[in-house]
Amino acid sequence: MSILHFGRYKVETSHEDKFFFAKDEITKGDLIEYYRKIAKVMLPYMKDRPLMMHRYPDGIEGNDFYHKDVPDYFPSWIRRVSVPKKEGKITHAICNNAASLVYMADQASITFHLWLSRSDRLHYPDRMIFDLDPGNGDFAKIRMAAIQLRDFLRELGLKSFAMTTGSRGIHVTVPLLRKKKYASVRGLARRIADSLAQKHPVEMTTQQIIRKRQGRLFIDTNRNAYAQTSVAPYSVRARASAPIAVPIHWHEVENGSVGPRSCTIGNIFQRLGQTEDPWSTMRHSYLGLAEAERILVKKGG
């Protein structure tokens, strides 16, 4: 057991030598240390957002579960937000400091998933996300689709940012002013995806049924709904070598220098020392959707 201090907070960690990624000999202690070190970079993207923890008490080869409701035993200094649901409410954790992040890592939270809105305006997302899913794992197809989506969004007056998910795909994120509710944002995202798929019918689809996609890349807009989540930037994924969801530059998408799982807890800090944050301008890029909707209608979308 160790005690880590974060200003007025302290976190007791345990079982640090337990293998969480056994084949790679990556321990729970390694995971905790990663989140301790990445906190300064990661926390701005988590701030004030309800989260869902994906927990693996016995590592990635053991049983896992998604945890939304904050357990009673979590320390009182971890922020919470109560969210209404059909039958009562659910209380989510919010991760605004390094102590909270490390504590949840010690609770075997390998991956963090975030709401697209913040706790003060739960019904108004500030992100629109397109999840590009290749189905067959062809990352070249994803790269091409991401670039075509970026260019189409530019035509609509929207700026976008790319992130490898640490799994198979790329998320393309559009930062939004918090003026539209989820239903409006999701509706526009679907119209954009449909328009792009119509422009590239051989390569892309918005077809929900897998067998009807016929090998085409799926443009998934389903995350743009109330209470849905998306993997947090710099979150570890429960896969071999402990890959990470990493924001990337558009030129890296274009030249293919970063693959879907090429960034791991073993090399991410080398990358951070060599390149500026690809999402550093996101906070200056929030836009409304009225003009994008007008242009899309003009295009017939």
PDB file of C-alpha atoms in Angstrom:
ATOM      1  CA  MET A   1       0.000   0.000   0.000  1.00  0.00           C
ATOM      2  CA  SER A   2       1.154   3.522  -0.812  1.00  0.00           C
ATOM      3  CA  ILE A   3      -0.117   6.978   0.071  1.00  0.00           C
ATOM      4  CA  LEU A   4      -0.015   9.651  -2.608  1.00  0.00           C
ATOM      5  CA  HIS A   5      -0.506  13.304  -1.693  1.00  0.00           C
ATOM      6  CA  PHE A   6      -2.248  15.875  -3.893  1.00  0.00           C
ATOM      7  CA  GLY A   7      -2.354  19.106  -1.922  1.00  0.00           C
ATOM      8  CA  ARG A   8      -5.023  18.696   0.762  1.00  0.00           C
ATOM      9  CA  TYR A   9      -6.093  15.324  -0.608  1.00  0.00           C
ATOM     10  CA  LYS A  10      -4.424  11.968  -0.166  1.00  0.00           C
ATOM     11  CA  VAL A  11      -5.033   8.709  -1.986  1.00  0.00           C
ATOM     12  CA  GLU A  12      -4.182   5.303  -0.569  1.00  0.00           C
ATOM     13  CA  THR A  13      -3.365   2.812  -3.313  1.00  0.00           C
ATOM     14  CA  SER A  14      -3.150  -0.945  -2.984  1.00  0.00           C
ATOM     15  CA  HIS A  15      -2.118  -4.104  -4.871  1.00  0.00           C
ATOM     16  CA  GLU A  16       0.222  -2.076  -7.068  1.00  0.00           C
ATOM     17  CA  ASP A  17       2.100  -5.198  -8.180  1.00  0.00           C
ATOM     18  CA  LYS A  18      -1.025  -6.922  -9.533  1.00  0.00           C
ATOM     19  CA  PHE A  19      -0.814  -7.474 -13.296  1.00  0.00           C
ATOM     20  CA  PHE A  20      -3.590  -5.632 -15.152  1.00  0.00           C
ATOM     21  CA  PHE A  21      -2.122  -6.318 -18.614  1.00  0.00           C
ATOM     22  CA  ALA A  22      -0.497  -9.640 -17.816  1.00  0.00           C
ATOM     23  CA  LYS A  23       0.996 -10.447 -21.237  1.00  0.00           C
ATOM     24  CA  ASP A  24       2.726  -7.061 -21.268  1.00  0.00           C
ATOM     25  CA  GLU A  25       3.648  -7.208 -17.566  1.00  0.00           C
ATOM     26  CA  ILE A  26       1.872  -3.905 -16.953  1.00  0.00           C
ATOM     27  CA  THR A  27       0.708  -3.653 -13.359  1.00  0.00           C
ATOM     28  CA  LYS A  28      -1.990  -1.763 -11.541  1.00  0.00           C
ATOM     29  CA  GLY A  29       0.785   0.411 -10.167  1.00  0.00           C
ATOM     30  CA  ASP A  30       1.853   1.258 -13.724  1.00  0.00           C
ATOM     31  CA  LEU A  31      -1.719   2.277 -14.541  1.00  0.00           C
ATOM     32  CA  ILE A  32      -1.942   4.465 -11.440  1.00  0.00           C
ATOM     33  CA  GLU A  33       1.396   6.100 -12.213  1.00  0.00           C
ATOM     34  CA  TYR A  34       0.285   6.770 -15.787  1.00  0.00           C
ATOM     35  CA  TYR A  35      -2.851   8.566 -14.657  1.00  0.00           C
ATOM     36  CA  ARG A  36      -0.886  10.500 -12.040  1.00  0.00           C
ATOM     37  CA  LYS A  37       1.542  11.732 -14.690  1.00  0.00           C
ATOM     38  CA  ILE A  38      -1.019  12.391 -17.447  1.00  0.00           C
ATOM     39  CA  ALA A  39      -3.436  14.270 -15.183  1.00  0.00           C
ATOM     40  CA  LYS A  40      -2.252  17.763 -16.141  1.00  0.00           C
ATOM     41  CA  VAL A  41      -2.806  17.006 -19.835  1.00  0.00           C
ATOM     42  CA  MET A  42      -5.973  14.941 -19.475  1.00  0.00           C
ATOM     43  CA  LEU A  43      -7.995  16.829 -16.864  1.00  0.00           C
ATOM     44  CA  PRO A  44      -8.943  19.843 -19.025  1.00  0.00           C
ATOM     45  CA  TYR A  45     -10.874  17.472 -21.280  1.00  0.00           C
ATOM     46  CA  MET A  46     -12.642  15.836 -18.311  1.00  0.00           C
ATOM     47  CA  LYS A  47     -13.482  18.973 -16.351  1.00  0.00           C
ATOM     48  CA  ASP A  48     -17.091  19.192 -15.137  1.00  0.00           C
ATOM     49  CA  ARG A  49     -18.261  16.249 -17.260  1.00  0.00           C
ATOM     50  CA  PRO A  50     -20.267  13.345 -15.802  1.00  0.00           C
ATOM     51  CA  LEU A  51     -18.282  10.182 -16.387  1.00  0.00           C
ATOM     52  CA  MET A  52     -18.646   6.440 -16.595  1.00  0.00           C
ATOM     53  CA  MET A  53     -15.862   4.180 -15.355  1.00  0.00           C
ATOM     54  CA  HIS A  54     -14.967   0.917 -17.094  1.00  0.00           C
ATOM     55  CA  ARG A  55     -13.539  -1.153 -14.269  1.00  0.00           C
ATOM     56  CA  TYR A  56     -11.433  -4.313 -14.396  1.00  0.00           C
ATOM     57  CA  PRO A  57     -10.789  -5.503 -10.812  1.00  0.00           C
ATOM     58  CA  ASP A  58      -8.640  -8.424 -12.007  1.00  0.00           C
ATOM     59  CA  GLY A  59      -7.098  -6.835 -15.084  1.00  0.00           C
ATOM     60  CA  ILE A  60      -8.155  -7.002 -18.718  1.00  0.00           C
ATOM     61  CA  GLU A  61      -8.403 -10.786 -18.771  1.00  0.00           C
ATOM     62  CA  GLY A  62     -10.823 -10.819 -15.837  1.00  0.00           C
ATOM     63  CA  ASN A  63     -14.429  -9.727 -15.439  1.00  0.00           C
ATOM     64  CA  ASP A  64     -15.231  -6.086 -16.158  1.00  0.00           C
ATOM     65  CA  PHE A  65     -18.176  -3.773 -15.644  1.00  0.00           C
ATOM     66  CA  TYR A  66     -19.320  -0.245 -16.438  1.00  0.00           C
ATOM     67  CA  HIS A  67     -19.919   1.910 -13.391  1.00  0.00           C
ATOM     68  CA  LYS A  68     -22.051   5.044 -13.628  1.00  0.00           C
ATOM     69  CA  ASP A  69     -23.428   5.525 -10.115  1.00  0.00           C
ATOM     70  CA  VAL A  70     -20.859   6.725  -7.576  1.00  0.00           C
ATOM     71  CA  PRO A  71     -20.399   4.149  -4.784  1.00  0.00           C
ATOM     72  CA  ASP A  72     -21.028   5.333  -1.223  1.00  0.00           C
ATOM     73  CA  TYR A  73     -17.449   4.583  -0.260  1.00  0.00           C
ATOM     74  CA  PHE A  74     -15.928   7.074  -2.710  1.00  0.00           C
ATOM     75  CA  PRO A  75     -14.398   9.987  -0.777  1.00  0.00           C
ATOM     76  CA  SER A  76     -16.572  13.061  -0.315  1.00  0.00           C
ATOM     77  CA  TRP A  77     -14.031  15.299  -2.081  1.00  0.00           C
ATOM     78  CA  ILE A  78     -14.751  13.632  -5.437  1.00  0.00           C
ATOM     79  CA  ARG A  79     -17.305  15.845  -7.133  1.00  0.00           C
ATOM     80  CA  ARG A  80     -20.682  14.424  -8.078  1.00  0.00           C
ATOM     81  CA  VAL A  81     -23.675  15.409 -10.171  1.00  0.00           C
ATOM     82  CA  SER A  82     -27.153  13.912  -9.904  1.00  0.00           C
ATOM     83  CA  VAL A  83     -28.789  13.275 -13.260  1.00  0.00           C
ATOM     84  CA  PRO A  84     -32.540  12.667 -13.624  1.00  0.00           C
ATOM     85  CA  LYS A  85     -33.641   9.440 -15.279  1.00  0.00           C
ATOM     86  CA  LYS A  86     -36.991   7.747 -15.843  1.00  0.00           C
ATOM     87  CA  GLU A  87     -37.141   6.161 -12.419  1.00  0.00           C
ATOM     88  CA  GLY A  88     -35.370   8.518 -10.053  1.00  0.00           C
ATOM     89  CA  LYS A  89     -31.824   9.705 -10.597  1.00  0.00           C
ATOM     90  CA  ILE A  90     -28.257   8.531 -11.022  1.00  0.00           C
ATOM     91  CA  THR A  91     -25.244  10.204  -9.449  1.00  0.00           C
ATOM     92  CA  HIS A  92     -22.137  10.406 -11.623  1.00  0.00           C
ATOM     93  CA  ALA A  93     -18.603  11.199 -10.548  1.00  0.00           C
ATOM     94  CA  ILE A  94     -16.844  14.212 -12.005  1.00  0.00           C
ATOM     95  CA  CYS A  95     -13.064  14.206 -12.331  1.00  0.00           C
ATOM     96  CA  ASN A  96     -11.655  17.706 -11.891  1.00  0.00           C
ATOM     97  CA  ASN A  97      -8.358  17.001 -10.144  1.00  0.00           C
ATOM     98  CA  ALA A  98      -5.463  14.561 -10.127  1.00  0.00           C
ATOM     99  CA  ALA A  99      -6.481  13.049  -6.793  1.00  0.00           C
ATOM    100  CA  SER A 100      -9.859  12.003  -8.215  1.00  0.00           C
ATOM    101  CA  LEU A 101      -8.264  10.540 -11.330  1.00  0.00           C
ATOM    102  CA  VAL A 102      -5.714   8.524  -9.359  1.00  0.00           C
ATOM    103  CA  TYR A 103      -8.327   7.358  -6.854  1.00  0.00           C
ATOM    104  CA  MET A 104     -10.511   5.981  -9.643  1.00  0.00           C
ATOM    105  CA  ALA A 105      -7.498   4.315 -11.259  1.00  0.00           C
ATOM    106  CA  ASP A 106      -6.839   2.624  -7.919  1.00  0.00           C
ATOM    107  CA  GLN A 107     -10.448   1.400  -8.081  1.00  0.00           C
ATOM    108  CA  ALA A 108      -9.433  -0.480 -11.255  1.00  0.00           C
ATOM    109  CA  SER A 109     -10.913   2.054 -13.654  1.00  0.00           C
ATOM    110  CA  ILE A 110      -8.870   1.437 -16.777  1.00  0.00           C
ATOM    111  CA  THR A 111     -11.016   3.473 -19.188  1.00  0.00           C
ATOM    112  CA  PHE A 112     -13.028   6.653 -18.682  1.00  0.00           C
ATOM    113  CA  HIS A 113     -16.034   7.629 -20.786  1.00  0.00           C
ATOM    114  CA  LEU A 114     -17.384  11.189 -20.711  1.00  0.00           C
ATOM    115  CA  TRP A 115     -20.632  12.978 -21.417  1.00  0.00           C
ATOM    116  CA  LEU A 116     -20.638  15.433 -24.318  1.00  0.00           C
ATOM    117  CA  SER A 117     -22.057  18.106 -22.017  1.00  0.00           C
ATOM    118  CA  ARG A 118     -20.972  19.585 -18.712  1.00  0.00           C
ATOM    119  CA  SER A 119     -22.649  19.416 -15.336  1.00  0.00           C
ATOM    120  CA  ASP A 120     -23.962  22.996 -15.307  1.00  0.00           C
ATOM    121  CA  ARG A 121     -25.891  22.512 -18.589  1.00  0.00           C
ATOM    122  CA  LEU A 122     -26.498  18.795 -18.945  1.00  0.00           C
ATOM    123  CA  HIS A 123     -28.902  19.077 -21.873  1.00  0.00           C
ATOM    124  CA  TYR A 124     -26.631  21.286 -23.998  1.00  0.00           C
ATOM    125  CA  PRO A 125     -23.592  19.486 -25.470  1.00  0.00           C
ATOM    126  CA  ASP A 126     -20.431  21.369 -26.372  1.00  0.00           C
ATOM    127  CA  ARG A 127     -19.145  18.550 -28.582  1.00  0.00           C
ATOM    128  CA  MET A 128     -20.499  16.832 -31.653  1.00  0.00           C
ATOM    129  CA  ILE A 129     -18.790  13.507 -32.317  1.00  0.00           C
ATOM    130  CA  PHE A 130     -18.563  11.349 -35.424  1.00  0.00           C
ATOM    131  CA  ASP A 131     -17.277   7.850 -34.681  1.00  0.00           C
ATOM    132  CA  LEU A 132     -15.721   6.301 -37.785  1.00  0.00           C
ATOM    133  CA  ASP A 133     -15.971   2.529 -37.575  1.00  0.00           C
ATOM    134  CA  PRO A 134     -14.317   0.474 -40.354  1.00  0.00           C
ATOM    135  CA  GLY A 135     -15.902  -2.834 -39.407  1.00  0.00           C
ATOM    136  CA  ASN A 136     -13.050  -4.794 -40.973  1.00  0.00           C
ATOM    137  CA  GLY A 137     -10.287  -2.851 -39.226  1.00  0.00           C
ATOM    138  CA  ASP A 138      -8.930  -1.143 -42.367  1.00  0.00           C
ATOM    139  CA  PHE A 139      -7.388   1.998 -40.886  1.00  0.00           C
ATOM    140  CA  ALA A 140      -6.562   3.429 -44.310  1.00  0.00           C
ATOM    141  CA  LYS A 141     -10.295   3.660 -44.970  1.00  0.00           C
ATOM    142  CA  ILE A 142     -10.806   5.476 -41.681  1.00  0.00           C
ATOM    143  CA  ARG A 143      -8.080   7.994 -42.435  1.00  0.00           C
ATOM    144  CA  MET A 144      -9.577   8.781 -45.831  1.00  0.00           C
ATOM    145  CA  ALA A 145     -13.089   9.073 -44.387  1.00  0.00           C
ATOM    146  CA  ALA A 146     -11.875  11.333 -41.582  1.00  0.00           C
ATOM    147  CA  ILE A 147     -10.237  13.693 -44.073  1.00  0.00           C
ATOM    148  CA  GLN A 148     -13.348  13.770 -46.252  1.00  0.00           C
ATOM    149  CA  LEU A 149     -15.497  14.447 -43.190  1.00  0.00           C
ATOM    150  CA  ARG A 150     -13.144  17.231 -42.052  1.00  0.00           C
ATOM    151  CA  ASP A 151     -13.335  18.862 -45.470  1.00  0.00           C
ATOM    152  CA  PHE A 152     -17.127  18.607 -45.569  1.00  0.00           C
ATOM    153  CA  LEU A 153     -17.383  20.134 -42.101  1.00  0.00           C
ATOM    154  CA  ARG A 154     -15.163  22.993 -43.287  1.00  0.00           C
ATOM    155  CA  GLU A 155     -17.627  23.630 -46.119  1.00  0.00           C
ATOM    156  CA  LEU A 156     -20.280  24.005 -43.414  1.00  0.00           C
ATOM    157  CA  GLY A 157     -18.102  26.476 -41.504  1.00  0.00           C
ATOM    158  CA  LEU A 158     -17.270  24.005 -38.717  1.00  0.00           C
ATOM    159  CA  LYS A 159     -13.833  23.225 -37.307  1.00  0.00           C
ATOM    160  CA  SER A 160     -13.038  19.660 -36.313  1.00  0.00           C
ATOM    161  CA  PHE A 161     -10.435  17.759 -34.316  1.00  0.00           C
ATOM    162  CA  ALA A 162      -9.290  14.143 -34.649  1.00  0.00           C
ATOM    163  CA  MET A 163      -8.522  11.488 -32.048  1.00  0.00           C
ATOM    164  CA  THR A 164      -7.508   7.862 -32.383  1.00  0.00           C
ATOM    165  CA  THR A 165      -9.668   5.851 -30.005  1.00  0.00           C
ATOM    166  CA  GLY A 166      -7.014   3.375 -28.864  1.00  0.00           C
ATOM    167  CA  SER A 167      -9.225   0.703 -30.405  1.00  0.00           C
ATOM    168  CA  ARG A 168      -9.966   0.568 -34.156  1.00  0.00           C
ATOM    169  CA  GLY A 169     -11.259   3.931 -35.241  1.00  0.00           C
ATOM    170  CA  ILE A 170     -11.053   7.710 -35.211  1.00  0.00           C
ATOM    171  CA  HIS A 171     -13.369  10.153 -33.493  1.00  0.00           C
ATOM    172  CA  VAL A 172     -13.880  13.458 -35.277  1.00  0.00           C
ATOM    173  CA  THR A 173     -15.013  16.088 -32.764  1.00  0.00           C
ATOM    174  CA  VAL A 174     -16.664  19.434 -33.488  1.00  0.00           C
ATOM    175  CA  PRO A 175     -16.619  21.938 -30.585  1.00  0.00           C
ATOM    176  CA  LEU A 176     -19.965  23.690 -30.100  1.00  0.00           C
ATOM    177  CA  LEU A 177     -21.394  26.675 -28.316  1.00  0.00           C
ATOM    178  CA  ARG A 178     -23.925  25.362 -25.823  1.00  0.00           C
ATOM    179  CA  LYS A 179     -27.005  26.682 -27.588  1.00  0.00           C
ATOM    180  CA  LYS A 180     -28.666  23.527 -28.957  1.00  0.00           C
ATOM    181  CA  LYS A 181     -30.076  20.577 -27.052  1.00  0.00           C
ATOM    182  CA  TYR A 182     -28.981  17.034 -27.784  1.00  0.00           C
ATOM    183  CA  ALA A 183     -31.860  16.231 -30.117  1.00  0.00           C
ATOM    184  CA  SER A 184     -30.968  19.131 -32.416  1.00  0.00           C
ATOM    185  CA  VAL A 185     -27.252  18.344 -32.360  1.00  0.00           C
ATOM    186  CA  ARG A 186     -27.832  14.672 -33.027  1.00  0.00           C
ATOM    187  CA  GLY A 187     -30.256  15.458 -35.846  1.00  0.00           C
ATOM    188  CA  LEU A 188     -27.756  17.734 -37.558  1.00  0.00           C
ATOM    189  CA  ALA A 189     -24.929  15.216 -37.070  1.00  0.00           C
ATOM    190  CA  ARG A 190     -27.045  12.551 -38.749  1.00  0.00           C
ATOM    191  CA  ARG A 191     -27.877  14.846 -41.667  1.00  0.00           C
ATOM    192  CA  ILE A 192     -24.195  15.655 -42.114  1.00  0.00           C
ATOM    193  CA  ALA A 193     -23.322  11.949 -42.012  1.00  0.00           C
ATOM    194  CA  ASP A 194     -26.092  11.097 -44.485  1.00  0.00           C
ATOM    195  CA  SER A 195     -24.924  13.815 -46.867  1.00  0.00           C
ATOM    196  CA  LEU A 196     -21.337  12.591 -46.715  1.00  0.00           C
ATOM    197  CA  ALA A 197     -22.407   8.983 -47.253  1.00  0.00           C
ATOM    198  CA  GLN A 198     -24.455  10.040 -50.275  1.00  0.00           C
ATOM    199  CA  LYS A 199     -21.352  11.722 -51.723  1.00  0.00           C
ATOM    200  CA  HIS A 200     -19.312   8.537 -51.168  1.00  0.00           C
ATOM    201  CA  PRO A 201     -21.839   5.678 -51.398  1.00  0.00           C
ATOM    202  CA  VAL A 202     -19.261   3.018 -52.229  1.00  0.00           C
ATOM    203  CA  GLU A 203     -17.032   3.787 -49.240  1.00  0.00           C
ATOM    204  CA  MET A 204     -19.389   5.020 -46.485  1.00  0.00           C
ATOM    205  CA  THR A 205     -22.781   4.373 -44.930  1.00  0.00           C
ATOM    206  CA  THR A 206     -25.006   5.400 -42.035  1.00  0.00           C
ATOM    207  CA  GLN A 207     -26.734   2.008 -42.080  1.00  0.00           C
ATOM    208  CA  GLN A 208     -27.250   0.785 -38.513  1.00  0.00           C
ATOM    209  CA  ILE A 209     -27.640  -2.894 -39.445  1.00  0.00           C
ATOM    210  CA  ILE A 210     -24.173  -4.436 -39.818  1.00  0.00           C
ATOM    211  CA  ARG A 211     -25.076  -6.986 -42.507  1.00  0.00           C
ATOM    212  CA  LYS A 212     -26.459  -4.199 -44.693  1.00  0.00           C
ATOM    213  CA  ARG A 213     -23.247  -2.146 -44.612  1.00  0.00           C
ATOM    214  CA  GLN A 214     -21.619  -4.441 -47.172  1.00  0.00           C
ATOM    215  CA  GLY A 215     -18.089  -3.646 -46.032  1.00  0.00           C
ATOM    216  CA  ARG A 216     -18.583   0.110 -46.092  1.00  0.00           C
ATOM    217  CA  LEU A 217     -17.275   2.346 -43.327  1.00  0.00           C
ATOM    218  CA  PHE A 218     -19.971   3.240 -40.787  1.00  0.00           C
ATOM    219  CA  ILE A 219     -20.336   6.910 -39.820  1.00  0.00           C
ATOM    220  CA  ASP A 220     -21.739   6.607 -36.305  1.00  0.00           C
ATOM    221  CA  THR A 221     -23.518   9.639 -34.833  1.00  0.00           C
ATOM    222  CA  ASN A 222     -25.297   7.800 -32.030  1.00  0.00           C
ATOM    223  CA  ARG A 223     -23.064   9.249 -29.313  1.00  0.00           C
ATOM    224  CA  ASN A 224     -24.707  12.638 -29.799  1.00  0.00           C
ATOM    225  CA  ALA A 225     -27.565  11.891 -27.414  1.00  0.00           C
ATOM    226  CA  TYR A 226     -28.395  12.753 -23.830  1.00  0.00           C
ATOM    227  CA  ALA A 227     -26.535  10.516 -21.321  1.00  0.00           C
ATOM    228  CA  GLN A 228     -24.414   8.884 -24.041  1.00  0.00           C
ATOM    229  CA  THR A 229     -20.652   8.929 -23.574  1.00  0.00           C
ATOM    230  CA  SER A 230     -17.418   8.957 -25.535  1.00  0.00           C
ATOM    231  CA  VAL A 231     -13.973   7.722 -24.519  1.00  0.00           C
ATOM    232  CA  ALA A 232     -11.941  10.420 -22.768  1.00  0.00           C
ATOM    233  CA  PRO A 233      -8.835  11.826 -24.481  1.00  0.00           C
ATOM    234  CA  TYR A 234      -5.715  10.112 -23.065  1.00  0.00           C
ATOM    235  CA  SER A 235      -7.786   7.313 -21.554  1.00  0.00           C
ATOM    236  CA  VAL A 236      -6.225   3.830 -21.516  1.00  0.00           C
ATOM    237  CA  ARG A 237      -8.030   1.059 -23.381  1.00  0.00           C
ATOM    238  CA  ALA A 238      -8.270  -2.520 -22.143  1.00  0.00           C
ATOM    239  CA  ARG A 239      -6.239  -4.029 -24.962  1.00  0.00           C
ATOM    240  CA  ALA A 240      -2.787  -5.528 -25.355  1.00  0.00           C
ATOM    241  CA  SER A 241       0.058  -3.060 -24.690  1.00  0.00           C
ATOM    242  CA  ALA A 242      -2.341  -0.595 -22.968  1.00  0.00           C
ATOM    243  CA  PRO A 243      -3.070   1.691 -25.954  1.00  0.00           C
ATOM    244  CA  ILE A 244      -4.428   5.181 -25.392  1.00  0.00           C
ATOM    245  CA  ALA A 245      -7.097   7.346 -27.007  1.00  0.00           C
ATOM    246  CA  VAL A 246      -4.937  10.186 -28.314  1.00  0.00           C
ATOM    247  CA  PRO A 247      -5.730  13.548 -29.934  1.00  0.00           C
ATOM    248  CA  ILE A 248      -3.776  13.804 -33.174  1.00  0.00           C
ATOM    249  CA  HIS A 249      -2.953  16.493 -35.731  1.00  0.00           C
ATOM    250  CA  TRP A 250      -4.721  16.444 -39.069  1.00  0.00           C
ATOM    251  CA  HIS A 251      -1.390  16.127 -40.854  1.00  0.00           C
ATOM    252  CA  GLU A 252      -0.854  12.879 -38.907  1.00  0.00           C
ATOM    253  CA  VAL A 253      -4.172  11.610 -40.238  1.00  0.00           C
ATOM    254  CA  GLU A 254      -3.123  12.576 -43.749  1.00  0.00           C
ATOM    255  CA  ASN A 255       0.315  10.934 -43.650  1.00  0.00           C
ATOM    256  CA  GLY A 256      -0.696   7.929 -41.548  1.00  0.00           C
ATOM    257  CA  SER A 257       2.125   8.438 -39.050  1.00  0.00           C
ATOM    258  CA  VAL A 258      -0.140   7.537 -36.105  1.00  0.00           C
ATOM    259  CA  GLY A 259      -2.129   4.310 -36.084  1.00  0.00           C
ATOM    260  CA  PRO A 260      -5.227   3.395 -34.065  1.00  0.00           C
ATOM    261  CA  ARG A 261      -3.203   1.839 -31.221  1.00  0.00           C
ATOM    262  CA  SER A 262       0.300   3.194 -31.784  1.00  0.00           C
ATOM    263  CA  CYS A 263       0.254   5.349 -28.635  1.00  0.00           C
ATOM    264  CA  THR A 264       0.519   3.437 -25.352  1.00  0.00           C
ATOM    265  CA  ILE A 265       1.329   4.171 -21.726  1.00  0.00           C
ATOM    266  CA  GLY A 266       4.875   3.151 -22.616  1.00  0.00           C
ATOM    267  CA  ASN A 267       5.488   5.826 -25.250  1.00  0.00           C
ATOM    268  CA  ILE A 268       2.906   8.590 -24.779  1.00  0.00           C
ATOM    269  CA  PHE A 269       5.149  10.882 -22.738  1.00  0.00           C
ATOM    270  CA  GLN A 270       7.816  10.774 -25.422  1.00  0.00           C
ATOM    271  CA  ARG A 271       5.160  11.913 -27.896  1.00  0.00           C
ATOM    272  CA  LEU A 272       3.977  14.692 -25.587  1.00  0.00           C
ATOM    273  CA  GLY A 273       7.537  15.927 -25.326  1.00  0.00           C
ATOM    274  CA  GLN A 274       7.859  16.143 -29.099  1.00  0.00           C
ATOM    275  CA  THR A 275       4.558  17.653 -30.277  1.00  0.00           C
ATOM    276  CA  GLU A 276       2.189  20.330 -29.049  1.00  0.00           C
ATOM    277  CA  ASP A 277      -1.309  19.358 -28.008  1.00  0.00           C
ATOM    278  CA  PRO A 278      -3.302  18.817 -31.241  1.00  0.00           C
ATOM    279  CA  TRP A 279      -6.424  20.074 -29.471  1.00  0.00           C
ATOM    280  CA  SER A 280      -4.828  23.194 -27.976  1.00  0.00           C
ATOM    281  CA  THR A 281      -6.973  25.514 -30.108  1.00  0.00           C
ATOM    282  CA  MET A 282     -10.252  23.737 -29.387  1.00  0.00           C
ATOM    283  CA  ARG A 283     -11.171  26.153 -26.595  1.00  0.00           C
ATOM    284  CA  HIS A 284     -11.102  28.972 -29.169  1.00  0.00           C
ATOM    285  CA  SER A 285     -13.118  27.075 -31.777  1.00  0.00           C
ATOM    286  CA  TYR A 286     -16.596  26.792 -30.275  1.00  0.00           C
ATOM    287  CA  LEU A 287     -19.254  27.704 -32.828  1.00  0.00           C
ATOM    288  CA  GLY A 288     -23.010  27.775 -33.177  1.00  0.00           C
ATOM    289  CA  LEU A 289     -24.812  25.593 -35.688  1.00  0.00           C
ATOM    290  CA  ALA A 290     -27.213  28.006 -37.366  1.00  0.00           C
ATOM    291  CA  GLU A 291     -24.875  28.822 -40.268  1.00  0.00           C
ATOM    292  CA  ALA A 292     -23.913  25.161 -40.735  1.00  0.00           C
ATOM    293  CA  GLU A 293     -27.595  24.217 -40.910  1.00  0.00           C
ATOM    294  CA  ARG A 294     -28.253  26.949 -43.483  1.00  0.00           C
ATOM    295  CA  ILE A 295     -25.366  25.816 -45.688  1.00  0.00           C
ATOM    296  CA  LEU A 296     -26.364  22.165 -45.386  1.00  0.00           C
ATOM    297  CA  VAL A 297     -29.928  22.950 -46.511  1.00  0.00           C
ATOM    298  CA  LYS A 298     -28.510  24.873 -49.444  1.00  0.00           C
ATOM    299  CA  LYS A 299     -26.477  21.793 -50.362  1.00  0.00           C
ATOM    300  CA  GLY A 300     -29.649  19.709 -50.243  1.00  0.00           C
ATOM    301  CA  GLY A 301     -28.835  17.965 -46.930  1.00  0.00           C
TER     302      GLY A 301
END
